[in-house]
């Protein structure tokens, strides 16, 4: 029987800021919540309506997300993306997986009228909280209208 190597330790990563938001330790403007995936407004929007789709399980790289969970993330992206289209009427909803700023897999959904708008250089570092609340409510209303009210937090 092999002995445990004291130099090999397993540790649980510290909770990400997204995990803290998901748990309710930090406030978030949620537009979607199910047992596996959430969507909430970013605090640094590139454009009004910029939403993050995040698996509840804290996994750093999207390539490490189990296939079934990734399928759910993609499904929620499509549903929330459609609600963003309905709420903001952009030409497209861009989708970005960058993952550099928070070690917790997430997908950015950004309403855009041109590809030039898909730049993190355009982030608003100090958005008006009322504008974030309004954007969240517009997306929630579109989700409810599309029959997804069971997943829309109050």
mmCIF file with all atom_site columns, C-alpha atoms in Angstrom:
data_model
loop_
_atom_site.group_PDB
_atom_site.id
_atom_site.type_symbol
_atom_site.label_atom_id
_atom_site.label_alt_id
_atom_site.label_comp_id
_atom_site.label_asym_id
_atom_site.label_entity_id
_atom_site.label_seq_id
_atom_site.pdbx_PDB_ins_code
_atom_site.Cartn_x
_atom_site.Cartn_y
_atom_site.Cartn_z
_atom_site.occupancy
_atom_site.B_iso_or_equiv
_atom_site.pdbx_formal_charge
_atom_site.auth_seq_id
_atom_site.auth_comp_id
_atom_site.auth_asym_id
_atom_site.auth_atom_id
_atom_site.pdbx_PDB_model_num
ATOM 1   C CA . UNK A 1 1   ? 0.000   0.000  0.000   1.00 0.00 ? 1   UNK A CA 1
ATOM 2   C CA . UNK A 1 2   ? 1.432   3.338  -1.059  1.00 0.00 ? 2   UNK A CA 1
ATOM 3   C CA . UNK A 1 3   ? 1.729   6.057  1.518   1.00 0.00 ? 3   UNK A CA 1
ATOM 4   C CA . UNK A 1 4   ? 0.295   9.486  0.883   1.00 0.00 ? 4   UNK A CA 1
ATOM 5   C CA . UNK A 1 5   ? 2.839   12.009 -0.280  1.00 0.00 ? 5   UNK A CA 1
ATOM 6   C CA . UNK A 1 6   ? 2.735   14.998 2.083   1.00 0.00 ? 6   UNK A CA 1
ATOM 7   C CA . UNK A 1 7   ? 3.879   17.242 -0.788  1.00 0.00 ? 7   UNK A CA 1
ATOM 8   C CA . UNK A 1 8   ? 0.722   16.428 -2.772  1.00 0.00 ? 8   UNK A CA 1
ATOM 9   C CA . UNK A 1 9   ? -2.238  18.255 -1.356  1.00 0.00 ? 9   UNK A CA 1
ATOM 10  C CA . UNK A 1 10  ? -5.591  18.817 -2.876  1.00 0.00 ? 10  UNK A CA 1
ATOM 11  C CA . UNK A 1 11  ? -7.328  22.039 -2.121  1.00 0.00 ? 11  UNK A CA 1
ATOM 12  C CA . UNK A 1 12  ? -10.602 23.568 -3.002  1.00 0.00 ? 12  UNK A CA 1
ATOM 13  C CA . UNK A 1 13  ? -10.179 26.856 -4.820  1.00 0.00 ? 13  UNK A CA 1
ATOM 14  C CA . UNK A 1 14  ? -11.295 29.987 -3.045  1.00 0.00 ? 14  UNK A CA 1
ATOM 15  C CA . UNK A 1 15  ? -14.817 30.986 -4.036  1.00 0.00 ? 15  UNK A CA 1
ATOM 16  C CA . UNK A 1 16  ? -14.795 33.174 -7.131  1.00 0.00 ? 16  UNK A CA 1
ATOM 17  C CA . UNK A 1 17  ? -16.608 36.492 -7.145  1.00 0.00 ? 17  UNK A CA 1
ATOM 18  C CA . UNK A 1 18  ? -19.240 34.737 -9.282  1.00 0.00 ? 18  UNK A CA 1
ATOM 19  C CA . UNK A 1 19  ? -19.657 31.992 -6.676  1.00 0.00 ? 19  UNK A CA 1
ATOM 20  C CA . UNK A 1 20  ? -20.129 34.713 -4.046  1.00 0.00 ? 20  UNK A CA 1
ATOM 21  C CA . UNK A 1 21  ? -22.792 36.373 -6.227  1.00 0.00 ? 21  UNK A CA 1
ATOM 22  C CA . UNK A 1 22  ? -24.517 33.029 -6.930  1.00 0.00 ? 22  UNK A CA 1
ATOM 23  C CA . UNK A 1 23  ? -24.583 32.209 -3.187  1.00 0.00 ? 23  UNK A CA 1
ATOM 24  C CA . UNK A 1 24  ? -25.974 35.647 -2.367  1.00 0.00 ? 24  UNK A CA 1
ATOM 25  C CA . UNK A 1 25  ? -22.892 36.813 -0.450  1.00 0.00 ? 25  UNK A CA 1
ATOM 26  C CA . UNK A 1 26  ? -22.561 39.699 -2.944  1.00 0.00 ? 26  UNK A CA 1
ATOM 27  C CA . UNK A 1 27  ? -25.622 41.248 -4.582  1.00 0.00 ? 27  UNK A CA 1
ATOM 28  C CA . UNK A 1 28  ? -26.313 40.527 -8.239  1.00 0.00 ? 28  UNK A CA 1
ATOM 29  C CA . UNK A 1 29  ? -28.932 41.499 -10.795 1.00 0.00 ? 29  UNK A CA 1
ATOM 30  C CA . UNK A 1 30  ? -30.127 38.031 -11.833 1.00 0.00 ? 30  UNK A CA 1
ATOM 31  C CA . UNK A 1 31  ? -32.247 37.539 -14.934 1.00 0.00 ? 31  UNK A CA 1
ATOM 32  C CA . UNK A 1 32  ? -32.146 33.692 -14.982 1.00 0.00 ? 32  UNK A CA 1
ATOM 33  C CA . UNK A 1 33  ? -31.662 30.965 -12.400 1.00 0.00 ? 33  UNK A CA 1
ATOM 34  C CA . UNK A 1 34  ? -32.097 27.220 -12.655 1.00 0.00 ? 34  UNK A CA 1
ATOM 35  C CA . UNK A 1 35  ? -30.417 24.328 -10.847 1.00 0.00 ? 35  UNK A CA 1
ATOM 36  C CA . UNK A 1 36  ? -27.292 24.469 -13.031 1.00 0.00 ? 36  UNK A CA 1
ATOM 37  C CA . UNK A 1 37  ? -26.929 27.896 -14.629 1.00 0.00 ? 37  UNK A CA 1
ATOM 38  C CA . UNK A 1 38  ? -27.504 31.543 -13.771 1.00 0.00 ? 38  UNK A CA 1
ATOM 39  C CA . UNK A 1 39  ? -27.448 34.733 -15.800 1.00 0.00 ? 39  UNK A CA 1
ATOM 40  C CA . UNK A 1 40  ? -26.896 38.167 -14.311 1.00 0.00 ? 40  UNK A CA 1
ATOM 41  C CA . UNK A 1 41  ? -25.901 41.647 -15.368 1.00 0.00 ? 41  UNK A CA 1
ATOM 42  C CA . UNK A 1 42  ? -22.212 42.466 -15.395 1.00 0.00 ? 42  UNK A CA 1
ATOM 43  C CA . UNK A 1 43  ? -21.094 45.433 -13.300 1.00 0.00 ? 43  UNK A CA 1
ATOM 44  C CA . UNK A 1 44  ? -18.800 46.491 -16.165 1.00 0.00 ? 44  UNK A CA 1
ATOM 45  C CA . UNK A 1 45  ? -21.039 46.512 -19.226 1.00 0.00 ? 45  UNK A CA 1
ATOM 46  C CA . UNK A 1 46  ? -19.675 46.986 -22.722 1.00 0.00 ? 46  UNK A CA 1
ATOM 47  C CA . UNK A 1 47  ? -23.210 47.915 -23.871 1.00 0.00 ? 47  UNK A CA 1
ATOM 48  C CA . UNK A 1 48  ? -26.560 48.217 -22.079 1.00 0.00 ? 48  UNK A CA 1
ATOM 49  C CA . UNK A 1 49  ? -27.962 44.696 -21.635 1.00 0.00 ? 49  UNK A CA 1
ATOM 50  C CA . UNK A 1 50  ? -24.528 43.030 -21.309 1.00 0.00 ? 50  UNK A CA 1
ATOM 51  C CA . UNK A 1 51  ? -25.289 39.824 -19.421 1.00 0.00 ? 51  UNK A CA 1
ATOM 52  C CA . UNK A 1 52  ? -23.146 36.977 -18.087 1.00 0.00 ? 52  UNK A CA 1
ATOM 53  C CA . UNK A 1 53  ? -24.243 33.335 -18.319 1.00 0.00 ? 53  UNK A CA 1
ATOM 54  C CA . UNK A 1 54  ? -22.483 31.293 -15.641 1.00 0.00 ? 54  UNK A CA 1
ATOM 55  C CA . UNK A 1 55  ? -22.628 27.666 -14.527 1.00 0.00 ? 55  UNK A CA 1
ATOM 56  C CA . UNK A 1 56  ? -23.325 27.458 -10.801 1.00 0.00 ? 56  UNK A CA 1
ATOM 57  C CA . UNK A 1 57  ? -20.500 24.956 -10.374 1.00 0.00 ? 57  UNK A CA 1
ATOM 58  C CA . UNK A 1 58  ? -17.209 26.835 -10.157 1.00 0.00 ? 58  UNK A CA 1
ATOM 59  C CA . UNK A 1 59  ? -15.119 25.580 -13.076 1.00 0.00 ? 59  UNK A CA 1
ATOM 60  C CA . UNK A 1 60  ? -12.326 27.815 -14.362 1.00 0.00 ? 60  UNK A CA 1
ATOM 61  C CA . UNK A 1 61  ? -11.926 26.878 -18.040 1.00 0.00 ? 61  UNK A CA 1
ATOM 62  C CA . UNK A 1 62  ? -14.903 26.352 -20.347 1.00 0.00 ? 62  UNK A CA 1
ATOM 63  C CA . UNK A 1 63  ? -13.089 23.398 -21.914 1.00 0.00 ? 63  UNK A CA 1
ATOM 64  C CA . UNK A 1 64  ? -13.282 21.634 -18.530 1.00 0.00 ? 64  UNK A CA 1
ATOM 65  C CA . UNK A 1 65  ? -17.051 21.991 -18.184 1.00 0.00 ? 65  UNK A CA 1
ATOM 66  C CA . UNK A 1 66  ? -18.743 18.567 -18.500 1.00 0.00 ? 66  UNK A CA 1
ATOM 67  C CA . UNK A 1 67  ? -20.582 18.170 -21.814 1.00 0.00 ? 67  UNK A CA 1
ATOM 68  C CA . UNK A 1 68  ? -24.055 17.976 -20.247 1.00 0.00 ? 68  UNK A CA 1
ATOM 69  C CA . UNK A 1 69  ? -23.489 21.148 -18.233 1.00 0.00 ? 69  UNK A CA 1
ATOM 70  C CA . UNK A 1 70  ? -21.988 22.949 -21.233 1.00 0.00 ? 70  UNK A CA 1
ATOM 71  C CA . UNK A 1 71  ? -25.092 22.004 -23.232 1.00 0.00 ? 71  UNK A CA 1
ATOM 72  C CA . UNK A 1 72  ? -27.225 23.650 -20.535 1.00 0.00 ? 72  UNK A CA 1
ATOM 73  C CA . UNK A 1 73  ? -25.012 26.761 -20.534 1.00 0.00 ? 73  UNK A CA 1
ATOM 74  C CA . UNK A 1 74  ? -25.467 26.963 -24.325 1.00 0.00 ? 74  UNK A CA 1
ATOM 75  C CA . UNK A 1 75  ? -29.217 26.486 -24.040 1.00 0.00 ? 75  UNK A CA 1
ATOM 76  C CA . UNK A 1 76  ? -29.485 29.292 -21.484 1.00 0.00 ? 76  UNK A CA 1
ATOM 77  C CA . UNK A 1 77  ? -27.252 31.500 -23.666 1.00 0.00 ? 77  UNK A CA 1
ATOM 78  C CA . UNK A 1 78  ? -29.673 31.064 -26.544 1.00 0.00 ? 78  UNK A CA 1
ATOM 79  C CA . UNK A 1 79  ? -32.744 31.752 -24.402 1.00 0.00 ? 79  UNK A CA 1
ATOM 80  C CA . UNK A 1 80  ? -31.247 34.814 -22.696 1.00 0.00 ? 80  UNK A CA 1
ATOM 81  C CA . UNK A 1 81  ? -29.713 36.005 -25.978 1.00 0.00 ? 81  UNK A CA 1
ATOM 82  C CA . UNK A 1 82  ? -33.150 35.903 -27.587 1.00 0.00 ? 82  UNK A CA 1
ATOM 83  C CA . UNK A 1 83  ? -34.555 37.909 -24.669 1.00 0.00 ? 83  UNK A CA 1
ATOM 84  C CA . UNK A 1 84  ? -31.768 40.485 -25.145 1.00 0.00 ? 84  UNK A CA 1
ATOM 85  C CA . UNK A 1 85  ? -32.730 40.720 -28.831 1.00 0.00 ? 85  UNK A CA 1
ATOM 86  C CA . UNK A 1 86  ? -36.352 41.310 -27.849 1.00 0.00 ? 86  UNK A CA 1
ATOM 87  C CA . UNK A 1 87  ? -35.495 43.804 -25.083 1.00 0.00 ? 87  UNK A CA 1
ATOM 88  C CA . UNK A 1 88  ? -32.875 45.918 -26.886 1.00 0.00 ? 88  UNK A CA 1
ATOM 89  C CA . UNK A 1 89  ? -33.416 45.275 -30.645 1.00 0.00 ? 89  UNK A CA 1
ATOM 90  C CA . UNK A 1 90  ? -29.707 45.166 -31.577 1.00 0.00 ? 90  UNK A CA 1
ATOM 91  C CA . UNK A 1 91  ? -28.530 43.848 -34.942 1.00 0.00 ? 91  UNK A CA 1
ATOM 92  C CA . UNK A 1 92  ? -26.966 40.856 -33.124 1.00 0.00 ? 92  UNK A CA 1
ATOM 93  C CA . UNK A 1 93  ? -26.152 39.554 -29.673 1.00 0.00 ? 93  UNK A CA 1
ATOM 94  C CA . UNK A 1 94  ? -22.438 38.863 -29.530 1.00 0.00 ? 94  UNK A CA 1
ATOM 95  C CA . UNK A 1 95  ? -21.127 36.003 -27.413 1.00 0.00 ? 95  UNK A CA 1
ATOM 96  C CA . UNK A 1 96  ? -17.633 36.021 -25.925 1.00 0.00 ? 96  UNK A CA 1
ATOM 97  C CA . UNK A 1 97  ? -15.831 33.466 -23.776 1.00 0.00 ? 97  UNK A CA 1
ATOM 98  C CA . UNK A 1 98  ? -12.745 35.252 -22.485 1.00 0.00 ? 98  UNK A CA 1
ATOM 99  C CA . UNK A 1 99  ? -12.302 34.064 -18.917 1.00 0.00 ? 99  UNK A CA 1
ATOM 100 C CA . UNK A 1 100 ? -9.345  36.256 -18.091 1.00 0.00 ? 100 UNK A CA 1
ATOM 101 C CA . UNK A 1 101 ? -10.868 38.383 -15.371 1.00 0.00 ? 101 UNK A CA 1
ATOM 102 C CA . UNK A 1 102 ? -12.641 35.791 -13.159 1.00 0.00 ? 102 UNK A CA 1
ATOM 103 C CA . UNK A 1 103 ? -11.539 32.140 -12.758 1.00 0.00 ? 103 UNK A CA 1
ATOM 104 C CA . UNK A 1 104 ? -15.094 30.840 -13.166 1.00 0.00 ? 104 UNK A CA 1
ATOM 105 C CA . UNK A 1 105 ? -16.392 29.906 -16.618 1.00 0.00 ? 105 UNK A CA 1
ATOM 106 C CA . UNK A 1 106 ? -18.763 32.513 -18.008 1.00 0.00 ? 106 UNK A CA 1
ATOM 107 C CA . UNK A 1 107 ? -20.122 33.703 -21.327 1.00 0.00 ? 107 UNK A CA 1
ATOM 108 C CA . UNK A 1 108 ? -20.636 37.376 -22.138 1.00 0.00 ? 108 UNK A CA 1
ATOM 109 C CA . UNK A 1 109 ? -23.821 38.176 -24.090 1.00 0.00 ? 109 UNK A CA 1
ATOM 110 C CA . UNK A 1 110 ? -23.582 41.670 -25.556 1.00 0.00 ? 110 UNK A CA 1
ATOM 111 C CA . UNK A 1 111 ? -26.181 43.425 -27.700 1.00 0.00 ? 111 UNK A CA 1
ATOM 112 C CA . UNK A 1 112 ? -24.322 44.934 -30.668 1.00 0.00 ? 112 UNK A CA 1
ATOM 113 C CA . UNK A 1 113 ? -24.914 46.798 -33.893 1.00 0.00 ? 113 UNK A CA 1
ATOM 114 C CA . UNK A 1 114 ? -21.361 46.254 -35.168 1.00 0.00 ? 114 UNK A CA 1
ATOM 115 C CA . UNK A 1 115 ? -18.384 44.015 -34.375 1.00 0.00 ? 115 UNK A CA 1
ATOM 116 C CA . UNK A 1 116 ? -16.434 47.091 -33.278 1.00 0.00 ? 116 UNK A CA 1
ATOM 117 C CA . UNK A 1 117 ? -18.689 47.189 -30.212 1.00 0.00 ? 117 UNK A CA 1
ATOM 118 C CA . UNK A 1 118 ? -17.316 43.803 -29.049 1.00 0.00 ? 118 UNK A CA 1
ATOM 119 C CA . UNK A 1 119 ? -14.289 45.318 -27.355 1.00 0.00 ? 119 UNK A CA 1
ATOM 120 C CA . UNK A 1 120 ? -13.519 45.213 -23.664 1.00 0.00 ? 120 UNK A CA 1
ATOM 121 C CA . UNK A 1 121 ? -11.975 48.660 -24.206 1.00 0.00 ? 121 UNK A CA 1
ATOM 122 C CA . UNK A 1 122 ? -15.603 49.858 -24.302 1.00 0.00 ? 122 UNK A CA 1
ATOM 123 C CA . UNK A 1 123 ? -16.390 48.719 -20.732 1.00 0.00 ? 123 UNK A CA 1
ATOM 124 C CA . UNK A 1 124 ? -18.212 51.279 -18.625 1.00 0.00 ? 124 UNK A CA 1
ATOM 125 C CA . UNK A 1 125 ? -16.295 51.102 -15.335 1.00 0.00 ? 125 UNK A CA 1
ATOM 126 C CA . UNK A 1 126 ? -18.920 53.095 -13.440 1.00 0.00 ? 126 UNK A CA 1
ATOM 127 C CA . UNK A 1 127 ? -22.385 52.314 -14.817 1.00 0.00 ? 127 UNK A CA 1
ATOM 128 C CA . UNK A 1 128 ? -25.487 53.949 -13.424 1.00 0.00 ? 128 UNK A CA 1
ATOM 129 C CA . UNK A 1 129 ? -27.105 51.404 -11.055 1.00 0.00 ? 129 UNK A CA 1
ATOM 130 C CA . UNK A 1 130 ? -30.550 52.504 -12.261 1.00 0.00 ? 130 UNK A CA 1
ATOM 131 C CA . UNK A 1 131 ? -29.535 51.724 -15.863 1.00 0.00 ? 131 UNK A CA 1
ATOM 132 C CA . UNK A 1 132 ? -28.357 48.238 -14.789 1.00 0.00 ? 132 UNK A CA 1
ATOM 133 C CA . UNK A 1 133 ? -31.654 47.683 -12.953 1.00 0.00 ? 133 UNK A CA 1
ATOM 134 C CA . UNK A 1 134 ? -33.599 48.828 -16.012 1.00 0.00 ? 134 UNK A CA 1
ATOM 135 C CA . UNK A 1 135 ? -31.622 46.549 -18.355 1.00 0.00 ? 135 UNK A CA 1
ATOM 136 C CA . UNK A 1 136 ? -32.159 43.574 -16.028 1.00 0.00 ? 136 UNK A CA 1
ATOM 137 C CA . UNK A 1 137 ? -35.899 44.239 -15.834 1.00 0.00 ? 137 UNK A CA 1
ATOM 138 C CA . UNK A 1 138 ? -36.186 44.554 -19.615 1.00 0.00 ? 138 UNK A CA 1
ATOM 139 C CA . UNK A 1 139 ? -34.504 41.146 -20.028 1.00 0.00 ? 139 UNK A CA 1
ATOM 140 C CA . UNK A 1 140 ? -36.640 39.588 -17.282 1.00 0.00 ? 140 UNK A CA 1
ATOM 141 C CA . UNK A 1 141 ? -39.800 40.919 -18.941 1.00 0.00 ? 141 UNK A CA 1
ATOM 142 C CA . UNK A 1 142 ? -38.727 39.471 -22.297 1.00 0.00 ? 142 UNK A CA 1
ATOM 143 C CA . UNK A 1 143 ? -37.995 36.101 -20.657 1.00 0.00 ? 143 UNK A CA 1
ATOM 144 C CA . UNK A 1 144 ? -41.399 36.069 -18.941 1.00 0.00 ? 144 UNK A CA 1
ATOM 145 C CA . UNK A 1 145 ? -43.084 37.025 -22.222 1.00 0.00 ? 145 UNK A CA 1
ATOM 146 C CA . UNK A 1 146 ? -41.360 34.086 -23.929 1.00 0.00 ? 146 UNK A CA 1
ATOM 147 C CA . UNK A 1 147 ? -42.717 31.649 -21.330 1.00 0.00 ? 147 UNK A CA 1
ATOM 148 C CA . UNK A 1 148 ? -39.616 31.310 -19.148 1.00 0.00 ? 148 UNK A CA 1
ATOM 149 C CA . UNK A 1 149 ? -41.068 32.943 -16.043 1.00 0.00 ? 149 UNK A CA 1
ATOM 150 C CA . UNK A 1 150 ? -40.292 29.901 -13.871 1.00 0.00 ? 150 UNK A CA 1
ATOM 151 C CA . UNK A 1 151 ? -36.576 30.687 -14.248 1.00 0.00 ? 151 UNK A CA 1
ATOM 152 C CA . UNK A 1 152 ? -36.795 34.449 -13.802 1.00 0.00 ? 152 UNK A CA 1
ATOM 153 C CA . UNK A 1 153 ? -35.953 35.554 -10.257 1.00 0.00 ? 153 UNK A CA 1
ATOM 154 C CA . UNK A 1 154 ? -38.329 38.025 -8.668  1.00 0.00 ? 154 UNK A CA 1
#
